[in-house]
PDB file of C-alpha atoms and ligand atoms in Angstrom:
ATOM      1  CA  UNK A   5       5.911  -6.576 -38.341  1.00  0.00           C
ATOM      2  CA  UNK A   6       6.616 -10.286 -37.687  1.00  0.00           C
ATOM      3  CA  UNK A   7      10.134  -9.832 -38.464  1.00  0.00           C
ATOM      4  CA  UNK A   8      10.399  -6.926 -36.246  1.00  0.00           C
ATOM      5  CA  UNK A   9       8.780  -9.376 -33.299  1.00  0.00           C
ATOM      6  CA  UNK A  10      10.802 -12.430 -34.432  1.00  0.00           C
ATOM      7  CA  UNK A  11      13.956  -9.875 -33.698  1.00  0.00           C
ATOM      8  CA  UNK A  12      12.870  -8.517 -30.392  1.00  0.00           C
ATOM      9  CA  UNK A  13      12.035 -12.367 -29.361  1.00  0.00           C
ATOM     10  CA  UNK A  14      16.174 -13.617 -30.661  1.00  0.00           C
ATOM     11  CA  UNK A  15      17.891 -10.458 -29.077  1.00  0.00           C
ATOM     12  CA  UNK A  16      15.483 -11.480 -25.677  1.00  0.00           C
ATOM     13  CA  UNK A  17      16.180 -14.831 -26.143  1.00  0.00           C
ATOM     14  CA  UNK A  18      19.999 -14.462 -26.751  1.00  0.00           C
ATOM     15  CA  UNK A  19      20.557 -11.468 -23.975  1.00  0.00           C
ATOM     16  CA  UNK A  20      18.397 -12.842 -21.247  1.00  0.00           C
ATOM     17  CA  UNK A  21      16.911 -10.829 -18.656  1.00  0.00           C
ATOM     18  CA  UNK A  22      20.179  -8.872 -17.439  1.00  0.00           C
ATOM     19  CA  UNK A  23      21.266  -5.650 -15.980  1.00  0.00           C
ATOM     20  CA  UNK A  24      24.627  -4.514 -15.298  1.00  0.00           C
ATOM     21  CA  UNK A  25      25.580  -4.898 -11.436  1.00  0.00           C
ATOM     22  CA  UNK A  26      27.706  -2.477  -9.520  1.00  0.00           C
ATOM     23  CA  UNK A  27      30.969  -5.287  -8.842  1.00  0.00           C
ATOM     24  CA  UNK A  28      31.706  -5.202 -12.653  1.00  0.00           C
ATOM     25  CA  UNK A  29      29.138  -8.330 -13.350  1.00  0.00           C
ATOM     26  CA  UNK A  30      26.230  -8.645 -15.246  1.00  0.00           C
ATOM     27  CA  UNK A  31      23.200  -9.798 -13.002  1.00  0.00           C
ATOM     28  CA  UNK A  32      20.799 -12.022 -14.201  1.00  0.00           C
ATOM     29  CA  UNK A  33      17.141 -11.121 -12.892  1.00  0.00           C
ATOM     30  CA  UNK A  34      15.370 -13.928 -11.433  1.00  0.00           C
ATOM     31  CA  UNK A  35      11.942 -14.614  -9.686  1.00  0.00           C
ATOM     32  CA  UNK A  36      12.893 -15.577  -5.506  1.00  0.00           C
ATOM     33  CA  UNK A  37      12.328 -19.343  -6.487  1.00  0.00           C
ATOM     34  CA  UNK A  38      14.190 -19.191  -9.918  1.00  0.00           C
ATOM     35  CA  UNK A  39      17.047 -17.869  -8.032  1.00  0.00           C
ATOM     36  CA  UNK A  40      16.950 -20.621  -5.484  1.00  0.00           C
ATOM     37  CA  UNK A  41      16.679 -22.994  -7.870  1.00  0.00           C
ATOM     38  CA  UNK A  42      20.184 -22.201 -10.128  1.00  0.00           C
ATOM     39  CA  UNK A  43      21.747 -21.942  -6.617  1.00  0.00           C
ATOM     40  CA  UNK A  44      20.856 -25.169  -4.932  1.00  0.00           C
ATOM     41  CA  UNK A  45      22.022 -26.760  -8.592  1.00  0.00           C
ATOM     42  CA  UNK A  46      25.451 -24.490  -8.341  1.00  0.00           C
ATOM     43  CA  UNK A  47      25.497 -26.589  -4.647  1.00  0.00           C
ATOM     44  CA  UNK A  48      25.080 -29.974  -6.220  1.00  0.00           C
ATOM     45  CA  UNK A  49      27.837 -29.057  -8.718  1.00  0.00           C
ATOM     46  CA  UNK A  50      29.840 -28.008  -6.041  1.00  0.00           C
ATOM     47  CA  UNK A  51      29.201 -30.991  -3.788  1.00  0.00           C
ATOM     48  CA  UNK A  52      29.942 -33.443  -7.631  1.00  0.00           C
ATOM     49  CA  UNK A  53      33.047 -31.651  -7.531  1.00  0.00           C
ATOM     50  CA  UNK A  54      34.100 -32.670  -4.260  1.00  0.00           C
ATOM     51  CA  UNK A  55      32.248 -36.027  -4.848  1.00  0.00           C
ATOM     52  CA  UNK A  56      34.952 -36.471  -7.698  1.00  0.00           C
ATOM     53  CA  UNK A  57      37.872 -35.027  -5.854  1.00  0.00           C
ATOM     54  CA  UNK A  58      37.160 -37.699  -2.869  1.00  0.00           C
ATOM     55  CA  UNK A  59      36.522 -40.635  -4.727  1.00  0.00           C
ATOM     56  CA  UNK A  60      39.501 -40.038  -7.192  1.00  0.00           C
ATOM     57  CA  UNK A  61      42.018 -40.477  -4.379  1.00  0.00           C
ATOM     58  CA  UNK A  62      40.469 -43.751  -3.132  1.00  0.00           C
ATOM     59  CA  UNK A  63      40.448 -44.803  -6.826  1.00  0.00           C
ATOM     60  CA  UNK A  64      36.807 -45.156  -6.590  1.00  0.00           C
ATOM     61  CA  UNK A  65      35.620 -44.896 -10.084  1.00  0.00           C
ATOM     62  CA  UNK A  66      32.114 -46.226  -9.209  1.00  0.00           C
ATOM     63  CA  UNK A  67      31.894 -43.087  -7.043  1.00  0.00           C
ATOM     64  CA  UNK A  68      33.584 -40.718  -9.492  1.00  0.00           C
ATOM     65  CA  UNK A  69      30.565 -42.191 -12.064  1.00  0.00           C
ATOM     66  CA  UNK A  70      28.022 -41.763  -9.477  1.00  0.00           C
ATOM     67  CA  UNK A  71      29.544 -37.669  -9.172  1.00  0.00           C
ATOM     68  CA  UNK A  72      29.892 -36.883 -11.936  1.00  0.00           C
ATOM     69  CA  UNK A  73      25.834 -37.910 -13.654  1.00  0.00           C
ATOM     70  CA  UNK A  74      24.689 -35.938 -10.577  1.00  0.00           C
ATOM     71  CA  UNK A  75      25.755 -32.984 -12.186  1.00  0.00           C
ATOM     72  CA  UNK A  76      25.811 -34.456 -16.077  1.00  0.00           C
ATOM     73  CA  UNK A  77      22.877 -33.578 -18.775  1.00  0.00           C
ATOM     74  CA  UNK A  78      20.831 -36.090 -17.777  1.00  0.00           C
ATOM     75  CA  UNK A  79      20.042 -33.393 -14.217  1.00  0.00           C
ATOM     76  CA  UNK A  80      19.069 -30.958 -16.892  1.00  0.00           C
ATOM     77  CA  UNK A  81      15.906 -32.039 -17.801  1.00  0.00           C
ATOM     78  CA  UNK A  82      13.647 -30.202 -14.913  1.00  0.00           C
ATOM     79  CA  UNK A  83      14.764 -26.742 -16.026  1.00  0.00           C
ATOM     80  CA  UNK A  84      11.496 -24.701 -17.110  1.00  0.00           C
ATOM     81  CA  UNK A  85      11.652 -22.907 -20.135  1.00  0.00           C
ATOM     82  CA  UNK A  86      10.682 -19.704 -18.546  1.00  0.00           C
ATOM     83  CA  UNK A  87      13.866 -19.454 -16.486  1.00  0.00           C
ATOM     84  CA  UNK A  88      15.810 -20.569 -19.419  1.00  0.00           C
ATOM     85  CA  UNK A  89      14.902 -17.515 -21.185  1.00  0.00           C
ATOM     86  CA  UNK A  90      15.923 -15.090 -18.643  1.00  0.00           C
ATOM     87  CA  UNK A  91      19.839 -17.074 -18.768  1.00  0.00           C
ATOM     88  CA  UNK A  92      22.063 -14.987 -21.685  1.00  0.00           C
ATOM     89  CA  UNK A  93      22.991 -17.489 -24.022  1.00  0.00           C
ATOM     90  CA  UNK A  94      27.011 -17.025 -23.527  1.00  0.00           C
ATOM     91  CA  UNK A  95      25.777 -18.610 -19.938  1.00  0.00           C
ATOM     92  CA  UNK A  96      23.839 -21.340 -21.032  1.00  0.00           C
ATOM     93  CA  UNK A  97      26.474 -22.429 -23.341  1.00  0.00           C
ATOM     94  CA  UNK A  98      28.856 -22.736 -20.236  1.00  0.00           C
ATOM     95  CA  UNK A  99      26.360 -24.342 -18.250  1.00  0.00           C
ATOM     96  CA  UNK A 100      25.597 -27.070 -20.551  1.00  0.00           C
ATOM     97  CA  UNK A 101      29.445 -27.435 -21.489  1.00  0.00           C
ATOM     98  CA  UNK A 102      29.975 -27.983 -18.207  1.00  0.00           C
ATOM     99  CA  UNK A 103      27.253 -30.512 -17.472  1.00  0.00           C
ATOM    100  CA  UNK A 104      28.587 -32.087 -20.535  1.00  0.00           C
ATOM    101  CA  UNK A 105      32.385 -32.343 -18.612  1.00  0.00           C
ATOM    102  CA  UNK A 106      30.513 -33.809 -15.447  1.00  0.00           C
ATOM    103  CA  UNK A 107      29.388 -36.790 -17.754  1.00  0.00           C
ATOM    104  CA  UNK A 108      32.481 -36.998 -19.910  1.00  0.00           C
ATOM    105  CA  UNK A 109      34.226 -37.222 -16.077  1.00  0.00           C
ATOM    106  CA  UNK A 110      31.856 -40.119 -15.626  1.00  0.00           C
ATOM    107  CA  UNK A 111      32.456 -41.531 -19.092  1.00  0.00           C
ATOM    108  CA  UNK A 112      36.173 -41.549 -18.786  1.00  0.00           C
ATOM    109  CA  UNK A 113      36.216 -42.886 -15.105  1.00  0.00           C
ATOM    110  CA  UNK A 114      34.402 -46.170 -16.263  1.00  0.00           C
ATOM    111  CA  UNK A 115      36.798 -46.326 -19.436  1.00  0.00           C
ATOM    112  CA  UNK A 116      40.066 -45.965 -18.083  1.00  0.00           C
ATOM    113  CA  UNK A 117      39.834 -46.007 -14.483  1.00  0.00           C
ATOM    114  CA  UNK A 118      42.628 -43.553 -13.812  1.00  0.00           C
ATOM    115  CA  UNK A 119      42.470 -41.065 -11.240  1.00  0.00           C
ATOM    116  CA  UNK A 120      45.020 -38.803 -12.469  1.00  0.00           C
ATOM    117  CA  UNK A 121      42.956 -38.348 -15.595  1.00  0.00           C
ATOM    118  CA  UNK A 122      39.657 -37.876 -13.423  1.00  0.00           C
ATOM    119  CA  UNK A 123      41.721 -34.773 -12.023  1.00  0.00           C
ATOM    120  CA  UNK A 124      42.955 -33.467 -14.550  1.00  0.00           C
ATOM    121  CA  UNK A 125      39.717 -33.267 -16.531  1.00  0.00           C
ATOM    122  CA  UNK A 126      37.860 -31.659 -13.034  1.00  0.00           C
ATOM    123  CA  UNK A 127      40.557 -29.424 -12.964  1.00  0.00           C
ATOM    124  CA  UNK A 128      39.940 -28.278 -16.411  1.00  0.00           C
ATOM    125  CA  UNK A 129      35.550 -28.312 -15.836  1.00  0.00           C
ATOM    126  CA  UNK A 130      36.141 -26.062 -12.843  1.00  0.00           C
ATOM    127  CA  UNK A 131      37.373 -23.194 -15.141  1.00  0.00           C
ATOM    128  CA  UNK A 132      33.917 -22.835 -16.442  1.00  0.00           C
ATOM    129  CA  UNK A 133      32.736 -22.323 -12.634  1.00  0.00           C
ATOM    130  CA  UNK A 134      35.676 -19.622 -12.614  1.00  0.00           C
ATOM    131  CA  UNK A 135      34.787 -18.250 -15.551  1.00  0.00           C
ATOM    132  CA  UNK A 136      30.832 -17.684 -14.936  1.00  0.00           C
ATOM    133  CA  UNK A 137      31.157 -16.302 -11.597  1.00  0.00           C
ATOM    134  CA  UNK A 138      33.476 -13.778 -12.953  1.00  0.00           C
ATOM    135  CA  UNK A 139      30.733 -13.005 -15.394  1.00  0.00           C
ATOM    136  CA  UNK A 140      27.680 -13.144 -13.695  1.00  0.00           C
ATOM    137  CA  UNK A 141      25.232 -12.827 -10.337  1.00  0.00           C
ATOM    138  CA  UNK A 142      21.807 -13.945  -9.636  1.00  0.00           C
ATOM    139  CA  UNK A 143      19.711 -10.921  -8.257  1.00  0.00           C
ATOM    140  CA  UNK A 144      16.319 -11.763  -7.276  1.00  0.00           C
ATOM    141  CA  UNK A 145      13.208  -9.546  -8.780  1.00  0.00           C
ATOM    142  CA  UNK A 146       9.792  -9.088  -8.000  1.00  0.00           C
ATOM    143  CA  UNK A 147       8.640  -9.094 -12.173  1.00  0.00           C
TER     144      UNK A 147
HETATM  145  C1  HEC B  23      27.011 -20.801 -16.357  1.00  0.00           C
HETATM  146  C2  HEC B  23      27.430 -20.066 -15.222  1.00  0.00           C
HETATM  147  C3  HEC B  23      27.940 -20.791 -14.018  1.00  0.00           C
HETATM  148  C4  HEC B  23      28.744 -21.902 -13.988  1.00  0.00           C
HETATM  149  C5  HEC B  23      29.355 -22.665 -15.159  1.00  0.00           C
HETATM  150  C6  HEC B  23      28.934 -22.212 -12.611  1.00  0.00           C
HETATM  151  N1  HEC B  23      28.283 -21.337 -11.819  1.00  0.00           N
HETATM  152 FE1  HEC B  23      28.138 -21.401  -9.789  1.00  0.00          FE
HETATM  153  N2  HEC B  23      27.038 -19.704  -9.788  1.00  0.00           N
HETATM  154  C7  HEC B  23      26.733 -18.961 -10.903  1.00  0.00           C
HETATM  155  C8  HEC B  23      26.106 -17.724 -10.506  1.00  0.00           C
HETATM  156  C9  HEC B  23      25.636 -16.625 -11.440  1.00  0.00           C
HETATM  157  C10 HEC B  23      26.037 -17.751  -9.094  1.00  0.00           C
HETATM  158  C11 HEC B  23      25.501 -16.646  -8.178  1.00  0.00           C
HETATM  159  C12 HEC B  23      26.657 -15.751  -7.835  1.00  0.00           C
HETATM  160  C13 HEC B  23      26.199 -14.448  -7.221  1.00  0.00           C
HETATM  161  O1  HEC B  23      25.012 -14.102  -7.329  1.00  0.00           O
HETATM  162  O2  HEC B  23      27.076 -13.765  -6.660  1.00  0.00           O
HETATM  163  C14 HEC B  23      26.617 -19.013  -8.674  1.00  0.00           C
HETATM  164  C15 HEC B  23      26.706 -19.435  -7.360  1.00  0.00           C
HETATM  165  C16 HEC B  23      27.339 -20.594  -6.951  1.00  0.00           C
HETATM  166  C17 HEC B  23      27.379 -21.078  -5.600  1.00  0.00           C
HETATM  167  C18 HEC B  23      26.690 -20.446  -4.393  1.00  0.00           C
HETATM  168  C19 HEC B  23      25.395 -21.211  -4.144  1.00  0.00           C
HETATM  169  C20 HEC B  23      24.494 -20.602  -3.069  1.00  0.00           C
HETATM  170  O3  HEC B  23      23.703 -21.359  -2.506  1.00  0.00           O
HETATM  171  O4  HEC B  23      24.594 -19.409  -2.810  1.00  0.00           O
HETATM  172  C21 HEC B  23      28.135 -22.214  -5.600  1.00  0.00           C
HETATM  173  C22 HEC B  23      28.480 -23.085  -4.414  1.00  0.00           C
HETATM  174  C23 HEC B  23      28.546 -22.453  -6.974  1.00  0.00           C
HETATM  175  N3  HEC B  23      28.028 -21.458  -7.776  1.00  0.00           N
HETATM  176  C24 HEC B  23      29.317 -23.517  -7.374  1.00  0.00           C
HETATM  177  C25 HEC B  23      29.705 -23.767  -8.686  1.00  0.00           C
HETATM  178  C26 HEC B  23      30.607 -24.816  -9.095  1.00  0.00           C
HETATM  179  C27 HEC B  23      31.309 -25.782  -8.181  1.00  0.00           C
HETATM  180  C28 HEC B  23      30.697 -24.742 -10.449  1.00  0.00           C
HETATM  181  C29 HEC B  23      31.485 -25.586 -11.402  1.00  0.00           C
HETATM  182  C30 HEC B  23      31.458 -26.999 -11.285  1.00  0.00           C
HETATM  183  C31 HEC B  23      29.849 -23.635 -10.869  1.00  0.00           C
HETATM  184  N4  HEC B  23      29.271 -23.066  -9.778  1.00  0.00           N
HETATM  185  C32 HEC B  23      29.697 -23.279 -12.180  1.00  0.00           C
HETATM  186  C33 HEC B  23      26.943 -19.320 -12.208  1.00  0.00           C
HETATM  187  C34 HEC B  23      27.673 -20.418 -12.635  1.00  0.00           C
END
């Protein structure tokens, strides 16, 4: 019986609350204010990104730092667990690689100080955003 629960509790944990969606996607199910949460930190990504984009051609690595920990591991921390169960764990493998690229941006930008390598390691963390959104929606449910 346990190991029957202990099963059914992995395959939850490692599927996450999903459907298949009519574009081709999977959709993730989310409660209204899960949903706006995720999005308004996919708008903070999107503004490090451009954070990092503006500040590497003014060869302003302060700024690039400042970028990319907005978006690094250390913005993780007020996720609750009960939305992190609904998330499949193929996504939250790309979201935390690509919190860990944020801070490895900021790492490298106070190390070497070279813009061309800020860019080419943004260019690189913005294949995960590719990647995802060919992968997966957010569809808001009542449950
Ligand atoms: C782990 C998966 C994942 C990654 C990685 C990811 N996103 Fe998203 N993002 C999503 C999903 C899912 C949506 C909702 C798309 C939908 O419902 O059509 C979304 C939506 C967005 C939105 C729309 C926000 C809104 O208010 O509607 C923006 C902007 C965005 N992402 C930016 C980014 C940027 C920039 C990156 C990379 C730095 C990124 N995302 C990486 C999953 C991801």
């Amino acid at each position: 019986m346990l190991a029957i629960v202990v099963a059914i509790f992995s395959f939850k944990f490692t599927v996450g609350n999903v459907q298949p969606s009519d574009d081709g996607r999977m959709a993730v199910l989310l409660s209204k204010d899960e949903r706006n949460m995720v999005l308004l930190e996919m708008r903070v990504w999107l503004q490090s990104s451009q954070g990092i984009l503006a500040a590497a051609t003014e060869k302003n690595f302060d700024a690039v730092i400042k970028s990319g920990k907005a978006s690094g591991m250390g913005a993780e921390a007020a996720t609750p667990a009960s939305l992190f169960r609904k998330l499949p764990l193929e996504m939250k493998a790309l979201g935390f690689d690509t919190r860990r690229k944020f801070d490895d941006i900021a790492a490298d930008a106070g190390k070497y100080r070279d813009s061309s390598r800020v860019l080419e390691k943004l260019s690189i963390a913005m294949n995960n955003c590719i990647g995802c959104h060919e992968m997966y929606r957010f569809v808001e449910t009542t449950q």
